[in-house]
mmCIF file with all atom_site columns, C-alpha atoms in Angstrom:
data_model
loop_
_atom_site.group_PDB
_atom_site.id
_atom_site.type_symbol
_atom_site.label_atom_id
_atom_site.label_alt_id
_atom_site.label_comp_id
_atom_site.label_asym_id
_atom_site.label_entity_id
_atom_site.label_seq_id
_atom_site.pdbx_PDB_ins_code
_atom_site.Cartn_x
_atom_site.Cartn_y
_atom_site.Cartn_z
_atom_site.occupancy
_atom_site.B_iso_or_equiv
_atom_site.pdbx_formal_charge
_atom_site.auth_seq_id
_atom_site.auth_comp_id
_atom_site.auth_asym_id
_atom_site.auth_atom_id
_atom_site.pdbx_PDB_model_num
ATOM 1   C CA . UNK A 1 1   ? 51.055 -43.408 56.424 1.00 82.00 ? 170 UNK A CA 1
ATOM 2   C CA . UNK A 1 2   ? 47.534 -44.854 56.357 1.00 85.00 ? 171 UNK A CA 1
ATOM 3   C CA . UNK A 1 3   ? 46.420 -42.941 59.463 1.00 88.00 ? 172 UNK A CA 1
ATOM 4   C CA . UNK A 1 4   ? 47.734 -39.683 58.028 1.00 92.00 ? 173 UNK A CA 1
ATOM 5   C CA . UNK A 1 5   ? 45.912 -40.254 54.722 1.00 91.00 ? 174 UNK A CA 1
ATOM 6   C CA . UNK A 1 6   ? 42.680 -41.138 56.494 1.00 89.00 ? 175 UNK A CA 1
ATOM 7   C CA . UNK A 1 7   ? 42.815 -38.042 58.721 1.00 90.00 ? 176 UNK A CA 1
ATOM 8   C CA . UNK A 1 8   ? 43.801 -35.848 55.772 1.00 93.00 ? 177 UNK A CA 1
ATOM 9   C CA . UNK A 1 9   ? 40.944 -37.232 53.649 1.00 92.00 ? 178 UNK A CA 1
ATOM 10  C CA . UNK A 1 10  ? 38.465 -36.613 56.464 1.00 90.00 ? 179 UNK A CA 1
ATOM 11  C CA . UNK A 1 11  ? 39.824 -33.149 57.234 1.00 92.00 ? 180 UNK A CA 1
ATOM 12  C CA . UNK A 1 12  ? 39.992 -32.030 53.627 1.00 94.00 ? 181 UNK A CA 1
ATOM 13  C CA . UNK A 1 13  ? 36.373 -33.166 53.220 1.00 94.00 ? 182 UNK A CA 1
ATOM 14  C CA . UNK A 1 14  ? 35.248 -30.306 55.477 1.00 95.00 ? 183 UNK A CA 1
ATOM 15  C CA . UNK A 1 15  ? 37.006 -27.781 53.254 1.00 97.00 ? 184 UNK A CA 1
ATOM 16  C CA . UNK A 1 16  ? 35.813 -29.394 50.007 1.00 97.00 ? 185 UNK A CA 1
ATOM 17  C CA . UNK A 1 17  ? 32.210 -29.539 51.227 1.00 97.00 ? 186 UNK A CA 1
ATOM 18  C CA . UNK A 1 18  ? 32.338 -25.936 52.427 1.00 98.00 ? 187 UNK A CA 1
ATOM 19  C CA . UNK A 1 19  ? 33.716 -24.728 49.092 1.00 98.00 ? 188 UNK A CA 1
ATOM 20  C CA . UNK A 1 20  ? 31.100 -26.733 47.203 1.00 98.00 ? 189 UNK A CA 1
ATOM 21  C CA . UNK A 1 21  ? 28.295 -25.443 49.410 1.00 98.00 ? 190 UNK A CA 1
ATOM 22  C CA . UNK A 1 22  ? 29.460 -21.841 48.927 1.00 98.00 ? 191 UNK A CA 1
ATOM 23  C CA . UNK A 1 23  ? 29.579 -22.365 45.144 1.00 98.00 ? 192 UNK A CA 1
ATOM 24  C CA . UNK A 1 24  ? 26.059 -23.819 45.071 1.00 98.00 ? 193 UNK A CA 1
ATOM 25  C CA . UNK A 1 25  ? 24.612 -21.059 47.280 1.00 98.00 ? 194 UNK A CA 1
ATOM 26  C CA . UNK A 1 26  ? 26.403 -18.418 45.190 1.00 98.00 ? 195 UNK A CA 1
ATOM 27  C CA . UNK A 1 27  ? 24.964 -19.924 42.000 1.00 98.00 ? 196 UNK A CA 1
ATOM 28  C CA . UNK A 1 28  ? 21.444 -20.033 43.425 1.00 97.00 ? 197 UNK A CA 1
ATOM 29  C CA . UNK A 1 29  ? 21.750 -16.405 44.550 1.00 97.00 ? 198 UNK A CA 1
ATOM 30  C CA . UNK A 1 30  ? 23.045 -15.509 41.088 1.00 97.00 ? 199 UNK A CA 1
ATOM 31  C CA . UNK A 1 31  ? 20.086 -17.159 39.375 1.00 96.00 ? 200 UNK A CA 1
ATOM 32  C CA . UNK A 1 32  ? 17.453 -15.684 41.670 1.00 96.00 ? 201 UNK A CA 1
ATOM 33  C CA . UNK A 1 33  ? 18.880 -12.156 41.784 1.00 96.00 ? 202 UNK A CA 1
ATOM 34  C CA . UNK A 1 34  ? 19.708 -12.073 38.057 1.00 93.00 ? 203 UNK A CA 1
ATOM 35  C CA . UNK A 1 35  ? 23.113 -10.575 38.766 1.00 95.00 ? 204 UNK A CA 1
ATOM 36  C CA . UNK A 1 36  ? 26.010 -10.471 36.314 1.00 97.00 ? 205 UNK A CA 1
ATOM 37  C CA . UNK A 1 37  ? 28.471 -13.383 36.356 1.00 97.00 ? 206 UNK A CA 1
ATOM 38  C CA . UNK A 1 38  ? 31.834 -11.958 37.455 1.00 96.00 ? 207 UNK A CA 1
ATOM 39  C CA . UNK A 1 39  ? 35.388 -13.156 37.937 1.00 96.00 ? 208 UNK A CA 1
ATOM 40  C CA . UNK A 1 40  ? 34.604 -13.603 41.650 1.00 98.00 ? 209 UNK A CA 1
ATOM 41  C CA . UNK A 1 41  ? 31.815 -16.051 40.804 1.00 97.00 ? 210 UNK A CA 1
ATOM 42  C CA . UNK A 1 42  ? 34.149 -17.957 38.483 1.00 97.00 ? 211 UNK A CA 1
ATOM 43  C CA . UNK A 1 43  ? 36.799 -18.190 41.204 1.00 98.00 ? 212 UNK A CA 1
ATOM 44  C CA . UNK A 1 44  ? 34.294 -19.487 43.744 1.00 98.00 ? 213 UNK A CA 1
ATOM 45  C CA . UNK A 1 45  ? 33.301 -22.270 41.352 1.00 98.00 ? 214 UNK A CA 1
ATOM 46  C CA . UNK A 1 46  ? 36.949 -22.953 40.474 1.00 98.00 ? 215 UNK A CA 1
ATOM 47  C CA . UNK A 1 47  ? 37.961 -23.308 44.124 1.00 98.00 ? 216 UNK A CA 1
ATOM 48  C CA . UNK A 1 48  ? 35.105 -25.777 44.644 1.00 98.00 ? 217 UNK A CA 1
ATOM 49  C CA . UNK A 1 49  ? 36.281 -27.718 41.586 1.00 98.00 ? 218 UNK A CA 1
ATOM 50  C CA . UNK A 1 50  ? 39.881 -27.796 42.844 1.00 98.00 ? 219 UNK A CA 1
ATOM 51  C CA . UNK A 1 51  ? 38.788 -28.780 46.358 1.00 97.00 ? 220 UNK A CA 1
ATOM 52  C CA . UNK A 1 52  ? 36.700 -31.704 45.143 1.00 98.00 ? 221 UNK A CA 1
ATOM 53  C CA . UNK A 1 53  ? 39.367 -32.913 42.714 1.00 98.00 ? 222 UNK A CA 1
ATOM 54  C CA . UNK A 1 54  ? 41.990 -32.809 45.462 1.00 97.00 ? 223 UNK A CA 1
ATOM 55  C CA . UNK A 1 55  ? 39.628 -34.823 47.669 1.00 97.00 ? 224 UNK A CA 1
ATOM 56  C CA . UNK A 1 56  ? 39.244 -37.337 44.838 1.00 97.00 ? 225 UNK A CA 1
ATOM 57  C CA . UNK A 1 57  ? 43.008 -37.798 44.509 1.00 97.00 ? 226 UNK A CA 1
ATOM 58  C CA . UNK A 1 58  ? 43.458 -38.293 48.247 1.00 95.00 ? 227 UNK A CA 1
ATOM 59  C CA . UNK A 1 59  ? 40.505 -40.685 48.277 1.00 94.00 ? 228 UNK A CA 1
ATOM 60  C CA . UNK A 1 60  ? 41.854 -42.755 45.394 1.00 95.00 ? 229 UNK A CA 1
ATOM 61  C CA . UNK A 1 61  ? 45.183 -43.221 47.145 1.00 94.00 ? 230 UNK A CA 1
ATOM 62  C CA . UNK A 1 62  ? 43.397 -44.101 50.371 1.00 93.00 ? 231 UNK A CA 1
ATOM 63  C CA . UNK A 1 63  ? 41.100 -46.529 48.550 1.00 92.00 ? 232 UNK A CA 1
ATOM 64  C CA . UNK A 1 64  ? 44.020 -48.687 47.457 1.00 93.00 ? 233 UNK A CA 1
ATOM 65  C CA . UNK A 1 65  ? 45.949 -48.636 50.766 1.00 92.00 ? 234 UNK A CA 1
ATOM 66  C CA . UNK A 1 66  ? 42.968 -48.998 53.110 1.00 88.00 ? 235 UNK A CA 1
ATOM 67  C CA . UNK A 1 67  ? 41.760 -52.262 54.563 1.00 85.00 ? 236 UNK A CA 1
ATOM 68  C CA . UNK A 1 68  ? 38.203 -51.002 53.961 1.00 84.00 ? 237 UNK A CA 1
ATOM 69  C CA . UNK A 1 69  ? 38.692 -50.084 50.300 1.00 87.00 ? 238 UNK A CA 1
ATOM 70  C CA . UNK A 1 70  ? 39.706 -52.176 47.334 1.00 87.00 ? 239 UNK A CA 1
ATOM 71  C CA . UNK A 1 71  ? 40.853 -55.034 49.578 1.00 85.00 ? 240 UNK A CA 1
ATOM 72  C CA . UNK A 1 72  ? 37.260 -55.854 50.620 1.00 84.00 ? 241 UNK A CA 1
ATOM 73  C CA . UNK A 1 73  ? 35.525 -55.112 47.328 1.00 85.00 ? 242 UNK A CA 1
ATOM 74  C CA . UNK A 1 74  ? 32.958 -57.830 46.728 1.00 83.00 ? 243 UNK A CA 1
ATOM 75  C CA . UNK A 1 75  ? 31.747 -58.281 50.298 1.00 85.00 ? 244 UNK A CA 1
ATOM 76  C CA . UNK A 1 76  ? 28.291 -56.967 49.557 1.00 87.00 ? 245 UNK A CA 1
ATOM 77  C CA . UNK A 1 77  ? 26.529 -58.616 52.496 1.00 90.00 ? 246 UNK A CA 1
ATOM 78  C CA . UNK A 1 78  ? 28.269 -56.309 54.989 1.00 87.00 ? 247 UNK A CA 1
ATOM 79  C CA . UNK A 1 79  ? 26.666 -52.852 54.655 1.00 86.00 ? 248 UNK A CA 1
ATOM 80  C CA . UNK A 1 80  ? 29.628 -50.962 56.153 1.00 87.00 ? 249 UNK A CA 1
ATOM 81  C CA . UNK A 1 81  ? 32.178 -52.637 53.887 1.00 86.00 ? 250 UNK A CA 1
ATOM 82  C CA . UNK A 1 82  ? 29.894 -52.195 50.865 1.00 88.00 ? 251 UNK A CA 1
ATOM 83  C CA . UNK A 1 83  ? 29.680 -48.472 51.649 1.00 89.00 ? 252 UNK A CA 1
ATOM 84  C CA . UNK A 1 84  ? 33.437 -47.958 51.941 1.00 87.00 ? 253 UNK A CA 1
ATOM 85  C CA . UNK A 1 85  ? 34.518 -50.292 49.152 1.00 90.00 ? 254 UNK A CA 1
ATOM 86  C CA . UNK A 1 86  ? 31.878 -49.592 46.502 1.00 91.00 ? 255 UNK A CA 1
ATOM 87  C CA . UNK A 1 87  ? 29.144 -47.027 47.207 1.00 92.00 ? 256 UNK A CA 1
ATOM 88  C CA . UNK A 1 88  ? 31.254 -44.176 48.625 1.00 93.00 ? 257 UNK A CA 1
ATOM 89  C CA . UNK A 1 89  ? 33.942 -44.210 45.910 1.00 94.00 ? 258 UNK A CA 1
ATOM 90  C CA . UNK A 1 90  ? 31.555 -44.848 43.013 1.00 95.00 ? 259 UNK A CA 1
ATOM 91  C CA . UNK A 1 91  ? 28.926 -42.254 43.921 1.00 96.00 ? 260 UNK A CA 1
ATOM 92  C CA . UNK A 1 92  ? 31.567 -39.642 44.785 1.00 96.00 ? 261 UNK A CA 1
ATOM 93  C CA . UNK A 1 93  ? 33.327 -40.276 41.479 1.00 97.00 ? 262 UNK A CA 1
ATOM 94  C CA . UNK A 1 94  ? 30.015 -39.698 39.696 1.00 98.00 ? 263 UNK A CA 1
ATOM 95  C CA . UNK A 1 95  ? 29.508 -36.524 41.749 1.00 98.00 ? 264 UNK A CA 1
ATOM 96  C CA . UNK A 1 96  ? 32.919 -35.167 40.782 1.00 98.00 ? 265 UNK A CA 1
ATOM 97  C CA . UNK A 1 97  ? 32.257 -35.989 37.131 1.00 98.00 ? 266 UNK A CA 1
ATOM 98  C CA . UNK A 1 98  ? 29.037 -33.942 37.362 1.00 98.00 ? 267 UNK A CA 1
ATOM 99  C CA . UNK A 1 99  ? 30.922 -31.062 38.975 1.00 98.00 ? 268 UNK A CA 1
ATOM 100 C CA . UNK A 1 100 ? 33.540 -31.210 36.221 1.00 98.00 ? 269 UNK A CA 1
ATOM 101 C CA . UNK A 1 101 ? 30.833 -31.237 33.542 1.00 98.00 ? 270 UNK A CA 1
ATOM 102 C CA . UNK A 1 102 ? 29.281 -28.172 35.157 1.00 97.00 ? 271 UNK A CA 1
ATOM 103 C CA . UNK A 1 103 ? 32.628 -26.371 35.058 1.00 98.00 ? 272 UNK A CA 1
ATOM 104 C CA . UNK A 1 104 ? 33.190 -27.317 31.407 1.00 97.00 ? 273 UNK A CA 1
ATOM 105 C CA . UNK A 1 105 ? 29.681 -26.344 30.311 1.00 97.00 ? 274 UNK A CA 1
ATOM 106 C CA . UNK A 1 106 ? 29.857 -22.895 31.912 1.00 96.00 ? 275 UNK A CA 1
ATOM 107 C CA . UNK A 1 107 ? 32.848 -21.947 29.751 1.00 95.00 ? 276 UNK A CA 1
ATOM 108 C CA . UNK A 1 108 ? 30.780 -22.267 26.573 1.00 95.00 ? 277 UNK A CA 1
ATOM 109 C CA . UNK A 1 109 ? 27.933 -20.122 27.871 1.00 95.00 ? 278 UNK A CA 1
ATOM 110 C CA . UNK A 1 110 ? 27.651 -16.371 27.383 1.00 94.00 ? 279 UNK A CA 1
ATOM 111 C CA . UNK A 1 111 ? 24.533 -15.558 29.405 1.00 95.00 ? 280 UNK A CA 1
ATOM 112 C CA . UNK A 1 112 ? 25.141 -14.969 33.144 1.00 95.00 ? 281 UNK A CA 1
ATOM 113 C CA . UNK A 1 113 ? 21.880 -16.623 34.163 1.00 96.00 ? 282 UNK A CA 1
ATOM 114 C CA . UNK A 1 114 ? 22.773 -19.747 32.174 1.00 96.00 ? 283 UNK A CA 1
ATOM 115 C CA . UNK A 1 115 ? 26.209 -19.906 33.843 1.00 97.00 ? 284 UNK A CA 1
ATOM 116 C CA . UNK A 1 116 ? 24.715 -19.617 37.321 1.00 97.00 ? 285 UNK A CA 1
ATOM 117 C CA . UNK A 1 117 ? 22.022 -22.166 36.464 1.00 97.00 ? 286 UNK A CA 1
ATOM 118 C CA . UNK A 1 118 ? 24.639 -24.623 35.181 1.00 97.00 ? 287 UNK A CA 1
ATOM 119 C CA . UNK A 1 119 ? 26.622 -24.327 38.406 1.00 98.00 ? 288 UNK A CA 1
ATOM 120 C CA . UNK A 1 120 ? 23.511 -24.587 40.558 1.00 98.00 ? 289 UNK A CA 1
ATOM 121 C CA . UNK A 1 121 ? 22.379 -27.782 38.819 1.00 98.00 ? 290 UNK A CA 1
ATOM 122 C CA . UNK A 1 122 ? 25.653 -29.659 38.343 1.00 98.00 ? 291 UNK A CA 1
ATOM 123 C CA . UNK A 1 123 ? 27.420 -28.558 41.520 1.00 98.00 ? 292 UNK A CA 1
ATOM 124 C CA . UNK A 1 124 ? 24.175 -28.994 43.470 1.00 98.00 ? 293 UNK A CA 1
ATOM 125 C CA . UNK A 1 125 ? 23.702 -32.561 42.219 1.00 98.00 ? 294 UNK A CA 1
ATOM 126 C CA . UNK A 1 126 ? 27.333 -33.284 43.005 1.00 98.00 ? 295 UNK A CA 1
ATOM 127 C CA . UNK A 1 127 ? 26.923 -31.937 46.530 1.00 98.00 ? 296 UNK A CA 1
ATOM 128 C CA . UNK A 1 128 ? 23.794 -34.031 47.124 1.00 98.00 ? 297 UNK A CA 1
ATOM 129 C CA . UNK A 1 129 ? 25.496 -37.192 45.877 1.00 97.00 ? 298 UNK A CA 1
ATOM 130 C CA . UNK A 1 130 ? 28.562 -36.591 48.041 1.00 96.00 ? 299 UNK A CA 1
ATOM 131 C CA . UNK A 1 131 ? 26.450 -35.962 51.136 1.00 95.00 ? 300 UNK A CA 1
ATOM 132 C CA . UNK A 1 132 ? 24.436 -39.117 50.472 1.00 95.00 ? 301 UNK A CA 1
ATOM 133 C CA . UNK A 1 133 ? 27.461 -41.429 50.595 1.00 92.00 ? 302 UNK A CA 1
ATOM 134 C CA . UNK A 1 134 ? 29.615 -40.025 53.395 1.00 90.00 ? 303 UNK A CA 1
ATOM 135 C CA . UNK A 1 135 ? 30.334 -42.802 55.904 1.00 85.00 ? 304 UNK A CA 1
ATOM 136 C CA . UNK A 1 136 ? 29.031 -40.720 58.810 1.00 80.00 ? 305 UNK A CA 1
ATOM 137 C CA . UNK A 1 137 ? 29.782 -43.367 61.451 1.00 76.00 ? 306 UNK A CA 1
ATOM 138 C CA . UNK A 1 138 ? 33.477 -43.328 60.471 1.00 71.00 ? 307 UNK A CA 1
ATOM 139 C CA . UNK A 1 139 ? 33.702 -39.573 60.143 1.00 66.00 ? 308 UNK A CA 1
ATOM 140 C CA . UNK A 1 140 ? 32.928 -38.580 63.722 1.00 57.00 ? 309 UNK A CA 1
#
């Protein structure tokens, strides 16, 4: 079960990152080209939101069944264990909160440029945080 969850979490990460990257690029293009915010743009952002939330759920389950997750929390002298038990889950949780805030804020906005700007900022920050705490040595 653990091996399946670990592989699924790693595999789904590719999809979640791709969706998030597409949403950020789409938002930046929307801001710079001053185009109208359409249902397609909303769906792109929604798919990125769903992808990252699914990744969070898989990651939370994995965190509690993994030998490198909650079980080793507190071993701060070991950089690899600190990354997998504290930094990776905490920073990615913050990133997903930012992404969720971006989604919530866009619903209250009327102006297309403001919607695109909200997605570019919040989804972009979320993407940067996620990329900063991926345990690259365990991923490949």
